[in-house]
Tab-separated table of C-alpha atoms in Angstrom:
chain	number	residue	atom	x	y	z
A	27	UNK	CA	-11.623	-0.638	-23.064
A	28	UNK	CA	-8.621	0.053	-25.262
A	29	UNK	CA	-8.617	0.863	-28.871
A	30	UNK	CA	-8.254	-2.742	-29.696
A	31	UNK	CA	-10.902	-3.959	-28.167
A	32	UNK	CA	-13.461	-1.148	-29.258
A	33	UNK	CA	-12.207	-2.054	-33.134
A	34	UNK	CA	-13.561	-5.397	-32.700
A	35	UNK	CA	-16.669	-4.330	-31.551
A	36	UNK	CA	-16.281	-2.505	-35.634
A	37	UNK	CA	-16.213	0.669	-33.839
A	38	UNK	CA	-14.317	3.504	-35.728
A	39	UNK	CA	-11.688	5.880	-34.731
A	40	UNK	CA	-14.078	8.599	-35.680
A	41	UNK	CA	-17.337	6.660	-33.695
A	42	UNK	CA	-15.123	6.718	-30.716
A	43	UNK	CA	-14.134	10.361	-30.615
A	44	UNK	CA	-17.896	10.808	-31.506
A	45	UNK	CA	-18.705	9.531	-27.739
A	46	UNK	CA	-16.102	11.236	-26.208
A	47	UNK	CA	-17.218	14.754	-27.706
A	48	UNK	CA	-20.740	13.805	-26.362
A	49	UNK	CA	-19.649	13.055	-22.913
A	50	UNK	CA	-21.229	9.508	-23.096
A	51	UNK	CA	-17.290	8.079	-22.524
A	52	UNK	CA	-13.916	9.492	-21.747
A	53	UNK	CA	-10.502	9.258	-22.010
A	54	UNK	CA	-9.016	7.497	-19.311
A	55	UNK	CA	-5.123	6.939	-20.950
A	56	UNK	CA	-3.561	6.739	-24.303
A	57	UNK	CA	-5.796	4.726	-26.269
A	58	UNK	CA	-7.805	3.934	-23.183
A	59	UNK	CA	-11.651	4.593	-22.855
A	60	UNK	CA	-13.942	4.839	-20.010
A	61	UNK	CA	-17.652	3.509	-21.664
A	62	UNK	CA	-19.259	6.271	-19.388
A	63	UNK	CA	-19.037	8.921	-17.670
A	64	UNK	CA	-18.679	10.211	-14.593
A	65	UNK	CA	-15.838	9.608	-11.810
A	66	UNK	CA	-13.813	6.188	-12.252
A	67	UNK	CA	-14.044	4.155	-9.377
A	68	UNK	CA	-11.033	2.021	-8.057
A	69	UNK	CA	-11.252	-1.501	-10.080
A	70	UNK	CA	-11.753	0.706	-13.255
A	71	UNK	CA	-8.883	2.412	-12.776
A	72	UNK	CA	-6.851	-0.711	-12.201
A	73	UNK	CA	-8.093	-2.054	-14.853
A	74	UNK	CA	-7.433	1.128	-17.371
A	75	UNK	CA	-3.806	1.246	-16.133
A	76	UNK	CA	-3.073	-2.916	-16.948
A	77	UNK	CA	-4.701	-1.987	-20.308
A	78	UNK	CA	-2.614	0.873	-21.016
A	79	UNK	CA	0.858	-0.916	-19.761
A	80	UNK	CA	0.240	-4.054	-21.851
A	81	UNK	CA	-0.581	-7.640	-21.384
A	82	UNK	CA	2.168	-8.864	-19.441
A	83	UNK	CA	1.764	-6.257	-17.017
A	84	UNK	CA	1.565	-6.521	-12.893
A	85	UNK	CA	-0.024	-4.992	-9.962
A	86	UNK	CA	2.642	-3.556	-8.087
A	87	UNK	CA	4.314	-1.588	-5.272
A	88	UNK	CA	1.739	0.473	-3.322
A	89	UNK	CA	-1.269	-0.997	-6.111
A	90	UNK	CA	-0.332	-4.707	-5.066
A	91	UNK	CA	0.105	-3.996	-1.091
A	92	UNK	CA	-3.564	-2.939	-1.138
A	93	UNK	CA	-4.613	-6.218	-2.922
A	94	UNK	CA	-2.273	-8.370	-0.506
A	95	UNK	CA	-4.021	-6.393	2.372
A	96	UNK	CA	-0.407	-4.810	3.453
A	97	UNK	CA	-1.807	-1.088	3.849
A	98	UNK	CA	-5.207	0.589	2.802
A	99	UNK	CA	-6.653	1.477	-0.253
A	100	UNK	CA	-5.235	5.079	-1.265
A	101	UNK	CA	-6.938	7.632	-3.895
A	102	UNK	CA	-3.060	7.837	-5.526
A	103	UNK	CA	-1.689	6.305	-8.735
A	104	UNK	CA	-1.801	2.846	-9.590
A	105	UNK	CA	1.663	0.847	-9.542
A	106	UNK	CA	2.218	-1.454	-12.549
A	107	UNK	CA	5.702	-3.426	-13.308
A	108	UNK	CA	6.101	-4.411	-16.906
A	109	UNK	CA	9.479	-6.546	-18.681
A	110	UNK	CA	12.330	-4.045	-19.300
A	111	UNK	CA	11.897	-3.484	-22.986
A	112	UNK	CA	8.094	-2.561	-22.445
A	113	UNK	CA	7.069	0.711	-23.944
A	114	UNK	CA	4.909	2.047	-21.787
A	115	UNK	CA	5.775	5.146	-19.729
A	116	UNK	CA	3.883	6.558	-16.420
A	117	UNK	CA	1.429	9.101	-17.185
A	118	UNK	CA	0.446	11.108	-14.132
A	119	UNK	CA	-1.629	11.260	-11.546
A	120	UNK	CA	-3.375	7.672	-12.791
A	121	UNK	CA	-0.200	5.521	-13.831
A	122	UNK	CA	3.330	4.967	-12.041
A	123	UNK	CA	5.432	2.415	-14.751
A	124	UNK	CA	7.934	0.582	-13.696
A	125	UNK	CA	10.471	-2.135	-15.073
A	126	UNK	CA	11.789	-5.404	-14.352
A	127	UNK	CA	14.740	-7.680	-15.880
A	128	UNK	CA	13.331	-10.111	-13.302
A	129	UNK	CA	10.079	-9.783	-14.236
A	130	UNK	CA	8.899	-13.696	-14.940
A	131	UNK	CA	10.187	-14.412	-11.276
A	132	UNK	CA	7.833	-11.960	-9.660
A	133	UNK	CA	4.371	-12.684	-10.847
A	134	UNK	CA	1.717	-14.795	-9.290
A	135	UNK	CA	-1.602	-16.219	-10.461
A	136	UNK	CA	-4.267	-13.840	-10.454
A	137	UNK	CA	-6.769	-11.606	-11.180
A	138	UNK	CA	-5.787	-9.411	-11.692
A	139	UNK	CA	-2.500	-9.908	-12.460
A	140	UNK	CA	0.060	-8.751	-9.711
A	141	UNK	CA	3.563	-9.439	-7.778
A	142	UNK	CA	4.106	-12.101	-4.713
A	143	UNK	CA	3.486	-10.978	-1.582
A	144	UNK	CA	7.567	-10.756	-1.097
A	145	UNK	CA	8.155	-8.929	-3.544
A	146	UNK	CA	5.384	-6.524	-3.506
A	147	UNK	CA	6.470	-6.122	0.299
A	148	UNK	CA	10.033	-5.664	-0.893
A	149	UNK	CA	9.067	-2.889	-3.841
A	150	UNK	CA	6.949	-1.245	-0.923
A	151	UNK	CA	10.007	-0.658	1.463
A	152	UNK	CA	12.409	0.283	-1.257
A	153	UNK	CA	10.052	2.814	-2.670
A	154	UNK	CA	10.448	4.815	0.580
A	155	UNK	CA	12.200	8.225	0.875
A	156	UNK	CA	14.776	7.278	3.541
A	157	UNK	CA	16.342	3.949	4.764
A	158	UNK	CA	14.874	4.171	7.815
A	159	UNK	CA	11.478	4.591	6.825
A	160	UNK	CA	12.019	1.554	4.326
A	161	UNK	CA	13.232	-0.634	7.581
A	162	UNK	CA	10.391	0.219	9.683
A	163	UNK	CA	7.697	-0.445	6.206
A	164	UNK	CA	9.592	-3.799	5.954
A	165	UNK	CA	9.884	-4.716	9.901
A	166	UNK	CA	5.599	-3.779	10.197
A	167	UNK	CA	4.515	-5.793	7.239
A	168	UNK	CA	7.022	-8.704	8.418
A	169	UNK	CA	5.906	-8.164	12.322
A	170	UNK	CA	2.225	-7.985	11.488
A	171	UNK	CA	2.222	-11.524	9.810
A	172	UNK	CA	1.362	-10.289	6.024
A	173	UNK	CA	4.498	-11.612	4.705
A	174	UNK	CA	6.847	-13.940	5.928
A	175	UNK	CA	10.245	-13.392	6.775
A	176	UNK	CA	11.832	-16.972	5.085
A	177	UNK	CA	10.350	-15.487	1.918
A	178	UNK	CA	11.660	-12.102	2.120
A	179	UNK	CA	14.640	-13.692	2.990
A	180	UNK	CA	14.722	-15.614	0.107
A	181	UNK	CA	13.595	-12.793	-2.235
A	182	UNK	CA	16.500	-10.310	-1.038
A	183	UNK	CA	19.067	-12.668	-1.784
A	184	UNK	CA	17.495	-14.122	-5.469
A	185	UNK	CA	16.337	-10.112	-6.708
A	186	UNK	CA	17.880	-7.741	-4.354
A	187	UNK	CA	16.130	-4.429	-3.856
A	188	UNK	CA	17.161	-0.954	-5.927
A	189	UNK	CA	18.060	0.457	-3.039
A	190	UNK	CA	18.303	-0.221	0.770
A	191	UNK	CA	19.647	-3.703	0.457
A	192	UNK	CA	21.679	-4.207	3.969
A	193	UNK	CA	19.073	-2.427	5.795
A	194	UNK	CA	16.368	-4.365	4.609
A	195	UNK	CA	18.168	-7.156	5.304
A	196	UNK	CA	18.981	-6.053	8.867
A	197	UNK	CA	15.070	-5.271	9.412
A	198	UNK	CA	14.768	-9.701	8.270
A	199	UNK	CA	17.530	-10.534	10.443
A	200	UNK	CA	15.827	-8.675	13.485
A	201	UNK	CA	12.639	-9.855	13.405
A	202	UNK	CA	14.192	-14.102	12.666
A	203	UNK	CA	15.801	-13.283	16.057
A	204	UNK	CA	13.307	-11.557	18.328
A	205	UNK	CA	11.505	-8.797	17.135
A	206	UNK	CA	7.879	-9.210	17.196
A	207	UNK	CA	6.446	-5.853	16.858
A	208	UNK	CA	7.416	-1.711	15.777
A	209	UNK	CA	7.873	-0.751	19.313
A	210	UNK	CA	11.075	-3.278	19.494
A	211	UNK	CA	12.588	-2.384	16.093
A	212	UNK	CA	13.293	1.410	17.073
A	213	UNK	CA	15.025	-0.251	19.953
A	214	UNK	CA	17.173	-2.458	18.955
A	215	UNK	CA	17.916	-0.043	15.732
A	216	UNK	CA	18.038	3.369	17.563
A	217	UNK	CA	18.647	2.502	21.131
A	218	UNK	CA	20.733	-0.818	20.694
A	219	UNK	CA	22.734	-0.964	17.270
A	220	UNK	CA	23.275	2.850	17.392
A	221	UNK	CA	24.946	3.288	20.627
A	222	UNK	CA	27.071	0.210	20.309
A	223	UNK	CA	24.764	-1.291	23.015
A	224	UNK	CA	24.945	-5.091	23.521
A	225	UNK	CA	21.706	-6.823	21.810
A	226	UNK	CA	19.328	-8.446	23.810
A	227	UNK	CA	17.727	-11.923	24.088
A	228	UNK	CA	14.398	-10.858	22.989
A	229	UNK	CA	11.562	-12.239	23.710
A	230	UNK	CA	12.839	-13.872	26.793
A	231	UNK	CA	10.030	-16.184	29.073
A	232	UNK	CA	9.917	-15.981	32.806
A	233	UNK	CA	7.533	-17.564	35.012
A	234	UNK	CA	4.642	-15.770	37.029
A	235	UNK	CA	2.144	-17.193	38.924
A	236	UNK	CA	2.277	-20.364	36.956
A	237	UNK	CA	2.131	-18.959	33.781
A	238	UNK	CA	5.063	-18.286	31.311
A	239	UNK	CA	5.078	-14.932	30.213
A	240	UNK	CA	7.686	-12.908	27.614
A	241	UNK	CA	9.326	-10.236	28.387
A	242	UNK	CA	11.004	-7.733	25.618
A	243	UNK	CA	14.605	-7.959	26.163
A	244	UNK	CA	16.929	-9.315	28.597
A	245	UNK	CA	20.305	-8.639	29.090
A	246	UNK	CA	21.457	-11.678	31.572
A	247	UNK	CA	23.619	-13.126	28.932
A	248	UNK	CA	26.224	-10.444	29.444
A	249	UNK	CA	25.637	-10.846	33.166
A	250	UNK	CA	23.439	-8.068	34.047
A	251	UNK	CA	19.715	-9.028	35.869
A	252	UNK	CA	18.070	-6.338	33.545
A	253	UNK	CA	14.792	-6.639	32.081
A	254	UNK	CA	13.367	-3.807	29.487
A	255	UNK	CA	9.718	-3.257	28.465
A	256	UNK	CA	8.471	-1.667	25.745
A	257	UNK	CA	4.867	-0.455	26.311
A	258	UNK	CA	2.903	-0.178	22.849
A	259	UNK	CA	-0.510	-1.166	24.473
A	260	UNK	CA	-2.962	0.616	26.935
A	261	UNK	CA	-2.295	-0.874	30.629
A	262	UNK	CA	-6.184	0.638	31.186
A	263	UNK	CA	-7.275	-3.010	31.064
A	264	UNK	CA	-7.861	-4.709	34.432
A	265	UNK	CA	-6.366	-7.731	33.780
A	266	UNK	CA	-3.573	-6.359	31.558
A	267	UNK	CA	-2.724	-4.422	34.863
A	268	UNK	CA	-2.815	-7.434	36.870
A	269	UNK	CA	-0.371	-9.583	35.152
A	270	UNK	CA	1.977	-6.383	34.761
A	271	UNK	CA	2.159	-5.909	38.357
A	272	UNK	CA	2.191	-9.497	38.913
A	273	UNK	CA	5.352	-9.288	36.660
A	274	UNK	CA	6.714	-6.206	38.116
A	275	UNK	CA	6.669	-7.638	41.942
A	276	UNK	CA	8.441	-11.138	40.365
A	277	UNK	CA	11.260	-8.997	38.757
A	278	UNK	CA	11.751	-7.123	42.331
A	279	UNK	CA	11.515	-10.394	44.259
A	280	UNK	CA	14.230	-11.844	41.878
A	281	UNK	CA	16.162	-9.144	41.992
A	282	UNK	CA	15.658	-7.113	38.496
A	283	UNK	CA	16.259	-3.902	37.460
A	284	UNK	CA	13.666	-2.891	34.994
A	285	UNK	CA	13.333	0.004	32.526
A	286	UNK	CA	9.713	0.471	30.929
A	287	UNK	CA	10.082	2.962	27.515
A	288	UNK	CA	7.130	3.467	24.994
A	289	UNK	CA	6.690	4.970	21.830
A	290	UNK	CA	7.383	8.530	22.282
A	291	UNK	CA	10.374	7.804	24.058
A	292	UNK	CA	11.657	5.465	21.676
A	293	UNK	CA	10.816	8.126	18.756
A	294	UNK	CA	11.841	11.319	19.789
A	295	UNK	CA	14.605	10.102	22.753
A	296	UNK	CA	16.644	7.485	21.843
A	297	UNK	CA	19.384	8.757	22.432
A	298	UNK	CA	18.207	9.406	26.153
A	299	UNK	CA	16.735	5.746	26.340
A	300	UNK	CA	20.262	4.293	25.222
A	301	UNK	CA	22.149	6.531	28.392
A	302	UNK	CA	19.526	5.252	30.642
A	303	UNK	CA	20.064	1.346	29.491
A	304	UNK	CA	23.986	2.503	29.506
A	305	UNK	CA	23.938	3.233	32.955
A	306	UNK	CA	22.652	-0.093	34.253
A	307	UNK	CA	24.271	-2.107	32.288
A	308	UNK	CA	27.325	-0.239	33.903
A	309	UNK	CA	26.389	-0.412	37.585
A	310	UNK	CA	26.144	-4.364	36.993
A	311	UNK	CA	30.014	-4.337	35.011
A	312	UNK	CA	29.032	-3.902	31.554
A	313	UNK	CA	32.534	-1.952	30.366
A	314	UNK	CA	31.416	-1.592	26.428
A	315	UNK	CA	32.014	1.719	24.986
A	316	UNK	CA	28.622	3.947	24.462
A	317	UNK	CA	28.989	5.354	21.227
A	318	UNK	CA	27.640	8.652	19.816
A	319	UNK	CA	24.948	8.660	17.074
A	320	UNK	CA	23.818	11.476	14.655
A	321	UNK	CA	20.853	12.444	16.653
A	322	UNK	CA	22.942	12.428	19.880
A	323	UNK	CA	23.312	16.017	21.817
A	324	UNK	CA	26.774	17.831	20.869
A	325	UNK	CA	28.911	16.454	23.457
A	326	UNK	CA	29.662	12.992	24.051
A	327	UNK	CA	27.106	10.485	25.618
């Protein structure tokens, strides 16, 4: 409760520090009180820190990600955005303030109170350390389903971000045209885009065995028969197996090449991957330039 409501109850200033000296209740925040003792589990936390930051205050950021079901519940500080001229200010570890002059376009109906799901998934990228860490938050909340890219979309161009703007809005534009999971952001962003590599057709669909299956990216539209996977998955499964052999032999019999990377490729070597994807694209014709990028070796690729 905060002081307000304990003075309706008729309780005094002094009756409340009377409690708190006993150890029946505690101070949780500036004229916040616990009611007992004891550690404060998650809701009453939440619900000290919208007390605290004022009536028109939201769930937000990290705080409003775990409510939307973005990430897990963390033991950290709870997010809360209040309107620009709002006096409250964060007060470690239990509160992180933050402002907004947009602030009346960003709520939804709840309880508790908290941000849209595009703009708590917006807040959550831009609140990372480095752009590329804010593209791969935006591109795994967008790629897992919990918020859609039309309303991200949207949301960039009516309250753009702090921070990270064009990336974010690079991660969008991936995943409207093809990307449908982490394993093919890091390639088209660190493999692809930063080796000057031609994009793919992603998400291209081939027929085996009667069936219509999709394979990661393609690169026949700049006339090369080259088909890249990107393994994310365990192949352990029998029938998983199956149709990846089944796909393998159709790509032979057609006349494919085919690269296969997976994650720790694509994470520590990408600069490897991209020379390897280089050099077929060149035995086909390809005549692009391959272009150095900051985590390339010292001499040119």
């Amino acid at each position: 409760m905060d002081t307000n409501q304990l003075n309706s109850f008729l309780l005094s200033r002094q009756a409340i520090r009377s409690h708190i000296r006993a150890g029946r209740w505690q101070a949780v925040l500036p004229r916040v009180y616990a009611t007992f003792s004891g550690p404060l589990p998650r809701e009453a936390r939440i619900a000290a820190a919208l007390l605290y930051a004022g009536p028109a205050a939201l769930l937000s950021h990290r705080t409003a990600a775990e409510l939307w079901g973005m990430c897990p519940e963390s033991p950290g500080p709870v997010h809360v955005t209040v309107p620009y001229q709002c006096s409250a200010i964060s007060q470690p570890p239990l509160v992180v303030v933050h402002r907004s002059r947009a602030f009346r376009h960003i709520a939804v109906d709840g309880q508790p109170p908290l941000t849209s799901r595009s703009d708590t998934a917006l807040d959550l990228a831009a609140a990372q350390p480095t752009v590329r860490e804010a593209q791969r938050t935006l591109t795994d909340l967008l790629t897992g389903r919990r918020v859609a890219a039309e309303r991200v979309c949207e949301r960039l161009a009516d309250r753009p971000p702090p921070r990270y703007k064009r990336a974010l809005e690079q991660a969008v534009s991936l995943v409207r045209t093809g990307v449908e999971s982490m394993l093919e952001e890091p390639y088209a962003v660190d493999v692809e885009g930063a080796h000057g590599l031609p994009g793919a057709r992603r998400q291209a669909p081939f027929r085996v065995d009667g069936r219509t299956l999709f394979e990661d990216a393609v690169y026949d539209h700049v006339g090369v028969p080259l088909t890249v996977r990107l393994d994310g998955r365990s192949h352990l499964e029998p029938d998983v197996a199956l149709r990846d052999r089944r796909r393998d032999n159709a790509a032979e019999l057609a006349g494919r090449s085919r690269l296969v990377f997976g994650w720790k490729e694509l994470s520590s070597r990408p600069c490897a991957a991209a020379l390897e994807v280089a050099a077929v694209l060149y035995r086909h014709g390809w005549q692009g330039p391959l272009r150095r990028c900051p985590k390339c070796p010292g001499q040119d690729p």
